[in-house]
Amino acid sequence: MISTLFLKAQSRTNLSNSVSIEVLGLGRYGSVGYQRLIVGDSSMQYYFRTGIGVMRFINFENKFNPDIAIPTMFEAVFGEKKHHYEISGGQVYTSYSRCSTELGAEKRDNEFNLAIGAAYRYGAGENWVYRIAVYDILDDFEVLRPWGGLSARHRFGK
Amino acid sequence: MMKGIFSLVIVLIVFSCSRYDVNYDSQTKVIRHGGMGITHEFPLNSFESLALCLNKGADGVEIDVQMTKDSILVAYHDEELSELTTASGSIHNHNWNEIENLKYSKRLYSEYEVIKLNDLFTNLPEFKDKKYFFDVKTFSPDTTGAHLQALISQLVSTIKNFGLTNTTVEVRKEEIGLLVKQLDPSTEVFVYRNWDKALSMNIEYGFDGITTDVDLLTQDRIDSARMVDLKIAVVNTHSIERNDLAYVFGVDYNQTDMVSYVLRKKE
């Protein structure tokens, strides 16, 4: 059934792939991303999204050593014409440099952070979608943080 | 003729809009509040913030100092732990093992720890000759003076143990300054109060300087401090104009919130 839906989606639209740039959002200050339509019909579409954001380029030793965030999200999108709504869920992998006073040296910490989101999407023309989103991010599975983001997506390919 | 007048007007406008003619090559030392300051991504007083500031080439840092119930010195600014971390209560109500590994929690995806002074200086041996300002936080309700005495004693021991050669303790109460001088005469004591009170405390107790808001400086005040050989440190230099002012007045220490900008200007 899923493959039938997938084929249906593929045949009816060229919105399968898009790239995006997000201000704030899951990359903290910003990120670039890629979205792919997994399956969908005229009333509901499901997307997979990933990307990368750089939180810092320079570490405490004043050396180039970027801290990065890689969000991986699944999105469900519904709505009509230009106006769509989205709910999403997934996780953000973060890797950052800090000092370990026990080791007496720089240490890289890797974490997973649960994220859920809701967004409004406005389709402008054939290829552009603008999006405003709010997120709840369970930072390191410890602290729940509300967050938000603005993004522009450009569709490409078939 | 008209062209000449026009040029003159332009020159006058340009000169009237220019800032002070500031020489950033002066002897004013660049110190940073709590490391990289309150707006930086690294939390105030975290190891990362203090280390980055020193690695960037600042002359020194200002560190807020508090003491735990079991006499461990901790670099932390606020009275309440809940202001900046996930814990609650005050530093002086906890033993170190209760707050060890405690993380600053204000920023997304950041996991930087509250540190004790011993760990800071153990890991920064190459910076022992930098300038350190210690802002002693006296949040403990203890009225016997025992907490304060233990704090200063621990602080002076830390200064000596790590061979810190250029230290200043900022105080608001004379008894703290006197205690510092009694335990280590080579450590400077700066008074951080309103100008007149700070000046009179310095004269009365033989302290070394005044920490003041840069906005409160006047040439008369500078002159009055210089007449009695007092040094001057300024705080709240968080704009270009305020940093310019610090260098125009030629203060001894600029505890700037724009360390990268000032270091660029000095270069």
PDB file of N, CA and C in Angstrom, chain B residues 22-31 59 133 190 195 208-219 221-223 225-226 230-237 241-256 262 266:
ATOM      1  N   VAL B  22      41.292  58.224  19.939  1.00  0.00           N
ATOM      2  CA  VAL B  22      41.635  57.264  20.984  1.00  0.00           C
ATOM      3  C   VAL B  22      42.863  56.455  20.600  1.00  0.00           C
ATOM      4  N   ASN B  23      43.784  56.368  21.517  1.00  0.00           N
ATOM      5  CA  ASN B  23      44.959  55.553  21.312  1.00  0.00           C
ATOM      6  C   ASN B  23      44.802  54.252  22.090  1.00  0.00           C
ATOM      7  N   TYR B  24      44.483  53.181  21.381  1.00  0.00           N
ATOM      8  CA  TYR B  24      44.287  51.890  22.048  1.00  0.00           C
ATOM      9  C   TYR B  24      45.618  51.198  22.365  1.00  0.00           C
ATOM     10  N   ASP B  25      46.711  51.844  22.018  1.00  0.00           N
ATOM     11  CA  ASP B  25      48.010  51.265  22.361  1.00  0.00           C
ATOM     12  C   ASP B  25      48.466  51.672  23.758  1.00  0.00           C
ATOM     13  N   SER B  26      47.587  52.292  24.495  1.00  0.00           N
ATOM     14  CA  SER B  26      47.984  52.776  25.821  1.00  0.00           C
ATOM     15  C   SER B  26      48.228  51.605  26.770  1.00  0.00           C
ATOM     16  N   GLN B  27      48.571  51.922  27.970  1.00  0.00           N
ATOM     17  CA  GLN B  27      48.924  50.897  28.955  1.00  0.00           C
ATOM     18  C   GLN B  27      47.699  50.244  29.602  1.00  0.00           C
ATOM     19  N   THR B  28      46.534  50.656  29.198  1.00  0.00           N
ATOM     20  CA  THR B  28      45.320  50.079  29.771  1.00  0.00           C
ATOM     21  C   THR B  28      45.222  48.587  29.457  1.00  0.00           C
ATOM     22  N   LYS B  29      45.130  47.771  30.494  1.00  0.00           N
ATOM     23  CA  LYS B  29      45.086  46.317  30.313  1.00  0.00           C
ATOM     24  C   LYS B  29      43.658  45.861  29.996  1.00  0.00           C
ATOM     25  N   VAL B  30      43.582  44.857  29.126  1.00  0.00           N
ATOM     26  CA  VAL B  30      42.276  44.328  28.721  1.00  0.00           C
ATOM     27  C   VAL B  30      41.915  43.137  29.610  1.00  0.00           C
ATOM     28  N   ILE B  31      40.871  43.319  30.382  1.00  0.00           N
ATOM     29  CA  ILE B  31      40.389  42.276  31.286  1.00  0.00           C
ATOM     30  C   ILE B  31      38.972  41.942  30.848  1.00  0.00           C
ATOM     31  N   ASP B  59      44.700  40.485  28.571  1.00  0.00           N
ATOM     32  CA  ASP B  59      45.709  40.592  29.635  1.00  0.00           C
ATOM     33  C   ASP B  59      45.281  39.845  30.887  1.00  0.00           C
ATOM     34  N   PHE B 133      41.398  39.235  38.330  1.00  0.00           N
ATOM     35  CA  PHE B 133      40.553  39.977  39.273  1.00  0.00           C
ATOM     36  C   PHE B 133      39.597  38.963  39.909  1.00  0.00           C
ATOM     37  N   PHE B 190      41.074  46.248  45.379  1.00  0.00           N
ATOM     38  CA  PHE B 190      40.320  47.346  44.755  1.00  0.00           C
ATOM     39  C   PHE B 190      38.948  47.429  45.421  1.00  0.00           C
ATOM     40  N   TRP B 195      31.992  56.247  44.193  1.00  0.00           N
ATOM     41  CA  TRP B 195      33.341  56.810  44.060  1.00  0.00           C
ATOM     42  C   TRP B 195      33.882  57.381  45.369  1.00  0.00           C
ATOM     43  N   ASP B 208      44.540  49.549  47.104  1.00  0.00           N
ATOM     44  CA  ASP B 208      45.311  49.839  45.889  1.00  0.00           C
ATOM     45  C   ASP B 208      44.555  50.489  44.746  1.00  0.00           C
ATOM     46  N   GLY B 209      43.216  50.451  44.804  1.00  0.00           N
ATOM     47  CA  GLY B 209      42.520  51.014  43.650  1.00  0.00           C
ATOM     48  C   GLY B 209      41.019  51.009  43.772  1.00  0.00           C
ATOM     49  N   ILE B 210      40.407  51.490  42.685  1.00  0.00           N
ATOM     50  CA  ILE B 210      38.952  51.638  42.634  1.00  0.00           C
ATOM     51  C   ILE B 210      38.422  50.959  41.371  1.00  0.00           C
ATOM     52  N   THR B 211      37.379  50.178  41.546  1.00  0.00           N
ATOM     53  CA  THR B 211      36.643  49.655  40.396  1.00  0.00           C
ATOM     54  C   THR B 211      35.370  50.472  40.259  1.00  0.00           C
ATOM     55  N   THR B 212      35.124  50.991  39.055  1.00  0.00           N
ATOM     56  CA  THR B 212      33.979  51.882  38.878  1.00  0.00           C
ATOM     57  C   THR B 212      33.324  51.694  37.518  1.00  0.00           C
ATOM     58  N   ASP B 213      32.077  52.107  37.430  1.00  0.00           N
ATOM     59  CA  ASP B 213      31.384  52.152  36.146  1.00  0.00           C
ATOM     60  C   ASP B 213      32.064  53.224  35.284  1.00  0.00           C
ATOM     61  N   VAL B 214      32.332  52.915  34.039  1.00  0.00           N
ATOM     62  CA  VAL B 214      33.042  53.862  33.172  1.00  0.00           C
ATOM     63  C   VAL B 214      32.263  55.169  33.011  1.00  0.00           C
ATOM     64  N   ASP B 215      30.933  55.097  33.093  1.00  0.00           N
ATOM     65  CA  ASP B 215      30.100  56.297  32.955  1.00  0.00           C
ATOM     66  C   ASP B 215      30.291  57.285  34.096  1.00  0.00           C
ATOM     67  N   LEU B 216      30.796  56.805  35.222  1.00  0.00           N
ATOM     68  CA  LEU B 216      30.939  57.674  36.392  1.00  0.00           C
ATOM     69  C   LEU B 216      32.297  58.374  36.443  1.00  0.00           C
ATOM     70  N   LEU B 217      33.148  58.076  35.460  1.00  0.00           N
ATOM     71  CA  LEU B 217      34.488  58.684  35.467  1.00  0.00           C
ATOM     72  C   LEU B 217      34.444  60.139  35.010  1.00  0.00           C
ATOM     73  N   THR B 218      35.220  60.971  35.670  1.00  0.00           N
ATOM     74  CA  THR B 218      35.457  62.342  35.209  1.00  0.00           C
ATOM     75  C   THR B 218      36.952  62.599  35.372  1.00  0.00           C
ATOM     76  N   GLN B 219      37.441  63.636  34.722  1.00  0.00           N
ATOM     77  CA  GLN B 219      38.866  63.932  34.838  1.00  0.00           C
ATOM     78  C   GLN B 219      39.228  64.288  36.280  1.00  0.00           C
ATOM     79  N   ARG B 221      37.876  63.097  38.966  1.00  0.00           N
ATOM     80  CA  ARG B 221      37.957  61.847  39.738  1.00  0.00           C
ATOM     81  C   ARG B 221      39.255  61.100  39.426  1.00  0.00           C
ATOM     82  N   ILE B 222      39.603  61.073  38.158  1.00  0.00           N
ATOM     83  CA  ILE B 222      40.874  60.446  37.776  1.00  0.00           C
ATOM     84  C   ILE B 222      42.019  61.122  38.522  1.00  0.00           C
ATOM     85  N   ASP B 223      42.006  62.462  38.498  1.00  0.00           N
ATOM     86  CA  ASP B 223      43.081  63.220  39.149  1.00  0.00           C
ATOM     87  C   ASP B 223      43.121  62.941  40.644  1.00  0.00           C
ATOM     88  N   ALA B 225      42.228  60.276  42.216  1.00  0.00           N
ATOM     89  CA  ALA B 225      42.763  58.940  42.475  1.00  0.00           C
ATOM     90  C   ALA B 225      44.272  58.902  42.232  1.00  0.00           C
ATOM     91  N   ARG B 226      44.710  59.570  41.155  1.00  0.00           N
ATOM     92  CA  ARG B 226      46.144  59.562  40.821  1.00  0.00           C
ATOM     93  C   ARG B 226      46.970  60.277  41.890  1.00  0.00           C
ATOM     94  N   LEU B 230      46.360  55.732  43.344  1.00  0.00           N
ATOM     95  CA  LEU B 230      45.408  54.626  43.209  1.00  0.00           C
ATOM     96  C   LEU B 230      45.266  54.226  41.744  1.00  0.00           C
ATOM     97  N   LYS B 231      45.081  52.944  41.523  1.00  0.00           N
ATOM     98  CA  LYS B 231      44.802  52.457  40.173  1.00  0.00           C
ATOM     99  C   LYS B 231      43.289  52.457  39.948  1.00  0.00           C
ATOM    100  N   ILE B 232      42.899  52.413  38.671  1.00  0.00           N
ATOM    101  CA  ILE B 232      41.475  52.459  38.337  1.00  0.00           C
ATOM    102  C   ILE B 232      41.129  51.348  37.354  1.00  0.00           C
ATOM    103  N   ALA B 233      40.072  50.614  37.702  1.00  0.00           N
ATOM    104  CA  ALA B 233      39.511  49.613  36.781  1.00  0.00           C
ATOM    105  C   ALA B 233      38.089  50.026  36.453  1.00  0.00           C
ATOM    106  N   VAL B 234      37.718  49.902  35.178  1.00  0.00           N
ATOM    107  CA  VAL B 234      36.345  50.269  34.794  1.00  0.00           C
ATOM    108  C   VAL B 234      35.562  49.046  34.325  1.00  0.00           C
ATOM    109  N   VAL B 235      34.261  49.094  34.611  1.00  0.00           N
ATOM    110  CA  VAL B 235      33.346  48.023  34.186  1.00  0.00           C
ATOM    111  C   VAL B 235      32.228  48.633  33.338  1.00  0.00           C
ATOM    112  N   ASN B 236      31.376  47.771  32.814  1.00  0.00           N
ATOM    113  CA  ASN B 236      30.261  48.184  31.942  1.00  0.00           C
ATOM    114  C   ASN B 236      30.740  48.858  30.661  1.00  0.00           C
ATOM    115  N   THR B 237      31.883  48.433  30.160  1.00  0.00           N
ATOM    116  CA  THR B 237      32.355  48.943  28.869  1.00  0.00           C
ATOM    117  C   THR B 237      31.830  47.994  27.783  1.00  0.00           C
ATOM    118  N   GLU B 241      31.707  53.394  22.360  1.00  0.00           N
ATOM    119  CA  GLU B 241      31.903  54.689  23.013  1.00  0.00           C
ATOM    120  C   GLU B 241      32.463  54.512  24.422  1.00  0.00           C
ATOM    121  N   ARG B 242      31.918  53.538  25.144  1.00  0.00           N
ATOM    122  CA  ARG B 242      32.381  53.326  26.519  1.00  0.00           C
ATOM    123  C   ARG B 242      33.820  52.790  26.547  1.00  0.00           C
ATOM    124  N   ASN B 243      34.165  51.960  25.577  1.00  0.00           N
ATOM    125  CA  ASN B 243      35.545  51.487  25.510  1.00  0.00           C
ATOM    126  C   ASN B 243      36.487  52.623  25.145  1.00  0.00           C
ATOM    127  N   ASP B 244      36.037  53.480  24.200  1.00  0.00           N
ATOM    128  CA  ASP B 244      36.832  54.655  23.851  1.00  0.00           C
ATOM    129  C   ASP B 244      37.118  55.493  25.089  1.00  0.00           C
ATOM    130  N   LEU B 245      36.060  55.679  25.890  1.00  0.00           N
ATOM    131  CA  LEU B 245      36.179  56.504  27.092  1.00  0.00           C
ATOM    132  C   LEU B 245      37.237  55.951  28.052  1.00  0.00           C
ATOM    133  N   ALA B 246      37.244  54.626  28.195  1.00  0.00           N
ATOM    134  CA  ALA B 246      38.228  54.004  29.092  1.00  0.00           C
ATOM    135  C   ALA B 246      39.645  54.320  28.639  1.00  0.00           C
ATOM    136  N   TYR B 247      39.853  54.343  27.315  1.00  0.00           N
ATOM    137  CA  TYR B 247      41.207  54.608  26.804  1.00  0.00           C
ATOM    138  C   TYR B 247      41.523  56.098  26.763  1.00  0.00           C
ATOM    139  N   VAL B 248      40.500  56.927  26.597  1.00  0.00           N
ATOM    140  CA  VAL B 248      40.710  58.371  26.674  1.00  0.00           C
ATOM    141  C   VAL B 248      41.194  58.754  28.081  1.00  0.00           C
ATOM    142  N   PHE B 249      40.552  58.148  29.086  1.00  0.00           N
ATOM    143  CA  PHE B 249      40.933  58.444  30.462  1.00  0.00           C
ATOM    144  C   PHE B 249      42.215  57.708  30.881  1.00  0.00           C
ATOM    145  N   GLY B 250      42.621  56.722  30.102  1.00  0.00           N
ATOM    146  CA  GLY B 250      43.848  56.002  30.418  1.00  0.00           C
ATOM    147  C   GLY B 250      43.767  55.250  31.726  1.00  0.00           C
ATOM    148  N   VAL B 251      42.637  54.571  31.940  1.00  0.00           N
ATOM    149  CA  VAL B 251      42.507  53.785  33.176  1.00  0.00           C
ATOM    150  C   VAL B 251      43.499  52.626  33.135  1.00  0.00           C
ATOM    151  N   ASP B 252      43.705  51.994  34.275  1.00  0.00           N
ATOM    152  CA  ASP B 252      44.688  50.913  34.327  1.00  0.00           C
ATOM    153  C   ASP B 252      44.137  49.598  33.777  1.00  0.00           C
ATOM    154  N   TYR B 253      42.865  49.349  34.078  1.00  0.00           N
ATOM    155  CA  TYR B 253      42.250  48.090  33.639  1.00  0.00           C
ATOM    156  C   TYR B 253      40.876  48.362  33.049  1.00  0.00           C
ATOM    157  N   ASN B 254      40.640  47.820  31.877  1.00  0.00           N
ATOM    158  CA  ASN B 254      39.335  47.922  31.232  1.00  0.00           C
ATOM    159  C   ASN B 254      38.693  46.538  31.248  1.00  0.00           C
ATOM    160  N   GLN B 255      37.708  46.372  32.152  1.00  0.00           N
ATOM    161  CA  GLN B 255      37.003  45.076  32.205  1.00  0.00           C
ATOM    162  C   GLN B 255      35.921  45.097  31.127  1.00  0.00           C
ATOM    163  N   THR B 256      36.372  44.962  29.917  1.00  0.00           N
ATOM    164  CA  THR B 256      35.489  45.193  28.772  1.00  0.00           C
ATOM    165  C   THR B 256      34.565  44.011  28.487  1.00  0.00           C
ATOM    166  N   VAL B 262      38.363  45.250  21.319  1.00  0.00           N
ATOM    167  CA  VAL B 262      39.463  45.998  21.932  1.00  0.00           C
ATOM    168  C   VAL B 262      40.820  45.405  21.526  1.00  0.00           C
ATOM    169  N   LYS B 266      43.845  47.250  19.610  1.00  0.00           N
ATOM    170  CA  LYS B 266      45.196  47.338  20.162  1.00  0.00           C
ATOM    171  C   LYS B 266      46.240  46.841  19.170  1.00  0.00           C
TER     172      LYS B 266
END
